XYZ file of C-alpha atoms in Angstrom:
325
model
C 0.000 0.000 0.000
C 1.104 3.540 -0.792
C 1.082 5.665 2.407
C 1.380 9.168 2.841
C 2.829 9.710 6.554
C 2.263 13.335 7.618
C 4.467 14.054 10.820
C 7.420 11.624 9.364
C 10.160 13.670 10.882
C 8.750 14.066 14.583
C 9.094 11.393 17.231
C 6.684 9.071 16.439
C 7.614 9.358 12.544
C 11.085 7.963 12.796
C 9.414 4.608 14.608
C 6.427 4.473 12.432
C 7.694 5.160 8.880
C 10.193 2.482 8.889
C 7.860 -0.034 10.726
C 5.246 0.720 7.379
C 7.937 0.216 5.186
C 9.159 -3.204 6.855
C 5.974 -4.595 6.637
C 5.679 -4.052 2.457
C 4.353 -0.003 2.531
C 5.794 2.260 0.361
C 6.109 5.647 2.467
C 5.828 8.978 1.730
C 6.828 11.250 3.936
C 5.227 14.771 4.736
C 6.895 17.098 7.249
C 7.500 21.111 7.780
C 10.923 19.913 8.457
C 13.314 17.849 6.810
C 13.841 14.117 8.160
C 15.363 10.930 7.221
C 11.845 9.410 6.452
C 10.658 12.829 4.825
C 10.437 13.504 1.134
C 7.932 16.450 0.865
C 9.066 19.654 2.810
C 5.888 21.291 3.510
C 2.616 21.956 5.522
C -0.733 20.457 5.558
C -2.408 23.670 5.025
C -1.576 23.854 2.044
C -4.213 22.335 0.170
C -2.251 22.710 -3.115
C 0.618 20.651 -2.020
C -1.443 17.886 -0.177
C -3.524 17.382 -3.850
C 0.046 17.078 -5.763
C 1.244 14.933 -2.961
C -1.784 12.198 -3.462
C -1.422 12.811 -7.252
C 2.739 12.219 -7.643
C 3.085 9.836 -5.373
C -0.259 7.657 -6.272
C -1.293 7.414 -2.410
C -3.614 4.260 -1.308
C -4.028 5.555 2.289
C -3.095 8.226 4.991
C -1.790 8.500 8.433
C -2.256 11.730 9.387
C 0.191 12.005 12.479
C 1.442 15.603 12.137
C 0.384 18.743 14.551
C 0.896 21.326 16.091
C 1.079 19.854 19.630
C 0.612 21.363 23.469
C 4.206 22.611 23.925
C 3.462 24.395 20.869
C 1.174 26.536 22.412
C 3.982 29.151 23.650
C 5.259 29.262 20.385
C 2.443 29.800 17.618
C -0.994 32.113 18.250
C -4.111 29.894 18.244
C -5.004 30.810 14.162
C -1.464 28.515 13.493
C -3.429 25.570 15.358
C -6.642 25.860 13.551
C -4.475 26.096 9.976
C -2.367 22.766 10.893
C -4.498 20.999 13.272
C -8.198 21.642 11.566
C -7.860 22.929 8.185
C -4.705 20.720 7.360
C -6.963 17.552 8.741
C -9.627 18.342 6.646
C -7.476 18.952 3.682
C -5.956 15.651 3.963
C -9.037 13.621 4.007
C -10.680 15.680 1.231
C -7.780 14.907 -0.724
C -7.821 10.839 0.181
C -11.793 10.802 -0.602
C -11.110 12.454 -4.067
C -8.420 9.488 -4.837
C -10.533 7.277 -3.683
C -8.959 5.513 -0.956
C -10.534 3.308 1.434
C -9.201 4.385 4.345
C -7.642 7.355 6.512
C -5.704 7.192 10.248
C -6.175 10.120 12.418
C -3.320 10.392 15.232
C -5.649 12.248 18.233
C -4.598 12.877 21.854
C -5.877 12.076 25.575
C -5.387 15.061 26.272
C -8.627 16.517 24.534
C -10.463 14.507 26.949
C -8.751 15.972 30.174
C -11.452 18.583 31.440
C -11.047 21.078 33.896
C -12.341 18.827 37.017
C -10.237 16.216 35.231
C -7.406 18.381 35.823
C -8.020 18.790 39.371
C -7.673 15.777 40.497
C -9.747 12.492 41.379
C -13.812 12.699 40.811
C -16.507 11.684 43.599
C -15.753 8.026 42.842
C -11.701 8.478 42.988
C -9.493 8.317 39.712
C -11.474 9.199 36.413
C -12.224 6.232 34.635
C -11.369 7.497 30.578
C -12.328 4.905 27.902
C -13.995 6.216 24.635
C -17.278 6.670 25.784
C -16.148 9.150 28.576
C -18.123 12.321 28.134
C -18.891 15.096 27.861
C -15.900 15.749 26.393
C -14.457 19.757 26.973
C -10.628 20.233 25.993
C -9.071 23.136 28.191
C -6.931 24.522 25.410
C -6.477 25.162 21.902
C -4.455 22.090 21.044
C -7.323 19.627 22.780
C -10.097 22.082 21.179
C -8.416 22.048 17.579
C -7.856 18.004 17.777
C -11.254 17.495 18.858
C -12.988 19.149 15.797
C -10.700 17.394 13.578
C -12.006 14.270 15.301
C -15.516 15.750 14.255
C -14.408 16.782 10.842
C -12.911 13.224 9.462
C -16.346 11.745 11.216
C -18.354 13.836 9.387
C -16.351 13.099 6.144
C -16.732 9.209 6.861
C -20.676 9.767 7.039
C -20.728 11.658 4.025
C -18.218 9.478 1.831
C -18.313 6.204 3.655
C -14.229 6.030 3.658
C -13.117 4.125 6.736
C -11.565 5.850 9.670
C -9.591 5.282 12.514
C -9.231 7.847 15.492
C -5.997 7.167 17.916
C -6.087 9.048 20.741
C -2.830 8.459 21.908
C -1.631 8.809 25.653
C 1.999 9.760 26.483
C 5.015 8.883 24.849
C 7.179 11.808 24.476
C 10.541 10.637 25.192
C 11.819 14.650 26.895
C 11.282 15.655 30.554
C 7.609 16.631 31.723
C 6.944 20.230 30.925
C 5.158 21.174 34.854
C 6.506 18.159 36.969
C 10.299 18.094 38.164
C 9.587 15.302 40.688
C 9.892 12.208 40.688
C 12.610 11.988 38.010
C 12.089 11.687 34.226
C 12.632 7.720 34.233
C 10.788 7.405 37.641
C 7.812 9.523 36.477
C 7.758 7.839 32.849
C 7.769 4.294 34.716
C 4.816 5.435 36.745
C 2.502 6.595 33.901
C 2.842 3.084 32.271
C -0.054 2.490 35.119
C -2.104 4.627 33.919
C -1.350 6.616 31.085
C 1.828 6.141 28.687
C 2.663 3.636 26.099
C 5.757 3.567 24.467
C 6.592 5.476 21.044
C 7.265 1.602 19.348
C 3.982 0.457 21.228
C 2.356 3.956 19.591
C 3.540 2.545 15.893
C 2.963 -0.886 16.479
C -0.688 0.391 16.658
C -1.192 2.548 13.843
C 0.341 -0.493 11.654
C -2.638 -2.440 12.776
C -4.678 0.072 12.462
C -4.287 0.703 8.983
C -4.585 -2.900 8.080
C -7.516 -3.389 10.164
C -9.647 -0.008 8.884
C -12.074 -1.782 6.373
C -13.425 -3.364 8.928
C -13.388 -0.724 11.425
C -15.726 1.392 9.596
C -15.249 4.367 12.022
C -14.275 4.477 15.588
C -11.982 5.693 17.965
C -9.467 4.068 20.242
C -7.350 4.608 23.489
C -4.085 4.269 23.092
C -2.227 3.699 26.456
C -0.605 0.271 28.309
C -2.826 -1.816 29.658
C -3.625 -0.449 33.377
C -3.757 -3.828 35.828
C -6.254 -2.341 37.735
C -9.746 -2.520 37.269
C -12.740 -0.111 37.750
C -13.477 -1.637 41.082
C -9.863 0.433 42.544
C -11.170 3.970 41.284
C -11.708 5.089 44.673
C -8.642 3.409 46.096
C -6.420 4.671 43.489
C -7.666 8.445 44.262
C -6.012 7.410 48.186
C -3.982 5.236 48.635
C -2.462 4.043 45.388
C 0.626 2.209 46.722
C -1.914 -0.006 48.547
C -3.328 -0.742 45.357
C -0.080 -1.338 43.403
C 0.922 -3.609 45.920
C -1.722 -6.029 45.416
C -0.968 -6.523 41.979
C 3.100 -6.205 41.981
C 3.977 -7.187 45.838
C 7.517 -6.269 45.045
C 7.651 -3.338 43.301
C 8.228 -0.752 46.390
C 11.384 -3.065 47.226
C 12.417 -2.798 43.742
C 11.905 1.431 43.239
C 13.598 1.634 46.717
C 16.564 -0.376 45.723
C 16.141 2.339 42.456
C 16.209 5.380 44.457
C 12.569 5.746 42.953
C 8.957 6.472 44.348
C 5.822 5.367 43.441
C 3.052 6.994 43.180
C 0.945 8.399 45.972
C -2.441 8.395 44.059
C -3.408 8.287 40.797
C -6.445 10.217 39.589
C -6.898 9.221 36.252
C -6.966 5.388 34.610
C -6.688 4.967 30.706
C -8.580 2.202 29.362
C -7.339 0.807 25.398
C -9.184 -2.120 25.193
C -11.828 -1.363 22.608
C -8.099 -1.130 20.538
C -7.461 -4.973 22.208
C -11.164 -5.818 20.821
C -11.706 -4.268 17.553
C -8.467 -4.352 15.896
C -6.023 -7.122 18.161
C -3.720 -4.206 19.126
C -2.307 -4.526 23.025
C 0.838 -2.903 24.142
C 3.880 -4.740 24.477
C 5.505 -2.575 26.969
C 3.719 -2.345 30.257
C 4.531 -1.585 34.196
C 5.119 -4.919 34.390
C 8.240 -4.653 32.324
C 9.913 -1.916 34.180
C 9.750 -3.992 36.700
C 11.404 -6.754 35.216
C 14.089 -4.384 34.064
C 14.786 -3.224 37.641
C 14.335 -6.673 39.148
C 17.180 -8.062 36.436
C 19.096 -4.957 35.687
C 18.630 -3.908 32.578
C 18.033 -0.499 30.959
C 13.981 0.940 31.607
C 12.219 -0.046 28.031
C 10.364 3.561 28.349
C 12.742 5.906 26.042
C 13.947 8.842 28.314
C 15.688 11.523 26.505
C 15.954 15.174 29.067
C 17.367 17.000 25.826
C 15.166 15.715 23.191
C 13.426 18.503 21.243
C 11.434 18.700 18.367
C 12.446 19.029 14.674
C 10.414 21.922 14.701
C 11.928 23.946 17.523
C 15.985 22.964 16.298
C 14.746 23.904 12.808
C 13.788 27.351 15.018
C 17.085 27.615 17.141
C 19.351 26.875 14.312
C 17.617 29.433 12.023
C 18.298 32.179 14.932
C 22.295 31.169 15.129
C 22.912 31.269 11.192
């Protein structure tokens, strides 16, 4: 299949475009930036070079993984995220419905669905429960507000035109330091999240491959993408307390193992990600989970969750290097 990859220089490009290609894709690569997996140099906005794009390269299908993202906000006013983030979505799709492809990938975020009392902390019944159906649904910024309506945009285009779509709201996997939390560490607080809310970036590809295969028979839906938590609904309230208590029933010796680490574990948790619709619809289940850090502690071995403190974006040294030239 011919696949147009928007967002082939960024973090989850460099994992994803060669994973395509391994398993018999032929890539093309879209990117405001130049990359190793990027052959077109441009934006999504641009409606002209998106139709050329499909056209030259003969494009079966598109993964539209390329955005402007939440660290973003400092940098660009809101228009730039309704340009990239809505118009570029729509754009794309537009452009796979006129060359009649069958299908279209939508990379989404969590983070749309984190609400102001979301943000605050644990509900009435202790840590938020988010699967798919969680609603309603009320993003407290631009990047959340601008991904949500190109959710509603490539839905609306799938009712209209009947292609096939697949929304992946993804949870973390940035590899760089957390932008508001210094403490616990990067590796400590990465290791944590795989509880409730990170996957890894390989984990992140793995599903958009099966994804894409899977999208006839999808139809349209959207899908979690996070490790699978090991707790169940019934610890919500728990979680929101005592979360070590909770941890402990399910991994008895991880507090021995952070403490022989130097690391801590979390306190409470006030928010659970749930991917198995992904699990049930299209057979994708992360590979990495909590359960391997532990193994990497309790044997040694490097953490499997990427941790990279000076990792920045293509984007930004595009940005720094322009202003020391």
């Amino acid at each position: 299949m011919r696949v147009l990859l928007t967002g082939s220089s960024g973090w989850l490009g460099r994992y994803l475009a060669p994973l395509l290609a391994q398993n018999g894709h032929d890539v093309t690569g879209l990117d405001v930036v130049p990359g190793a997996y990027t052959q077109i140099v441009g934006t999504v906005a641009d409606r002209a070079l998106v139709e050329r794009a499909m056209g030259e390269h003969g494009i079966d299908a598109i993964i539209h993984g390329g955005a402007l993202h939440k660290p973003d906000i400092v940098r660009y006013p809101r228009q730039a995220f309704i340009d990239v983030n809505v118009t570029g979505t729509l754009n794309l799709i537009e452009a796979a419905v006129a060359a009649g492809n069958d299908r279209f990938l939508f990379t989404s975020t969590t983070s749309l669905m984190v609400r102001a009392d979301v943000r605050a902390g644990a509900g009435d019944k202790g840590a938020w429960w988010m699967d798919e159906d969680f609603s309603p649904v009320e993003p407290r910024n631009i990047y959340g507000i601008t991904k949500l309506a190109a959710e509603q945009a490539v839905k609306l285009i799938h009712r209209e035109h009947g292609i096939n779509v697949a929304i992946l709201r993804t949870g973390r996997f940035f590899p760089e330091d957390d932008d508001t939390h210094a403490v616990p560490s990067g590796p400590n607080l990465k290791a944590n999240e795989l509880l409730h809310r990170r996957l890894t970036v390989e984990d992140a590809a793995a599903a958009h491959l099966a994804a894409l295969e899977a999208a006839p028979a999808i139809g349209c839906d959207s899908f979690i993408l996070s490790a699978p938590p090991p707790f169940a609904r019934a610890d919500a309230e728990e979680l929101a307390h005592d979360a070590r208590a909770v941890i402990a029933r399910y991994y008895p010796d991880a507090a021995e193992l952070y403490a022989a680490a130097g690391w801590t574990l979390p306190q409470t948790i006030d928010r659970v990600y749930d991917p198995s619709r992904a699990a049930r619809r299209f057979g994708w289940r992360a590979q990495t989970d909590f359960a391997s850090v532990l193994t990497a502690l309790r044997n040694g071995t490097a953490s499997p969750v990427a941790h990279d403190p000076d990792y920045t974006s293509p984007i930004v040294r595009q940005e720094r290097e322009a202003c020391t030239s």
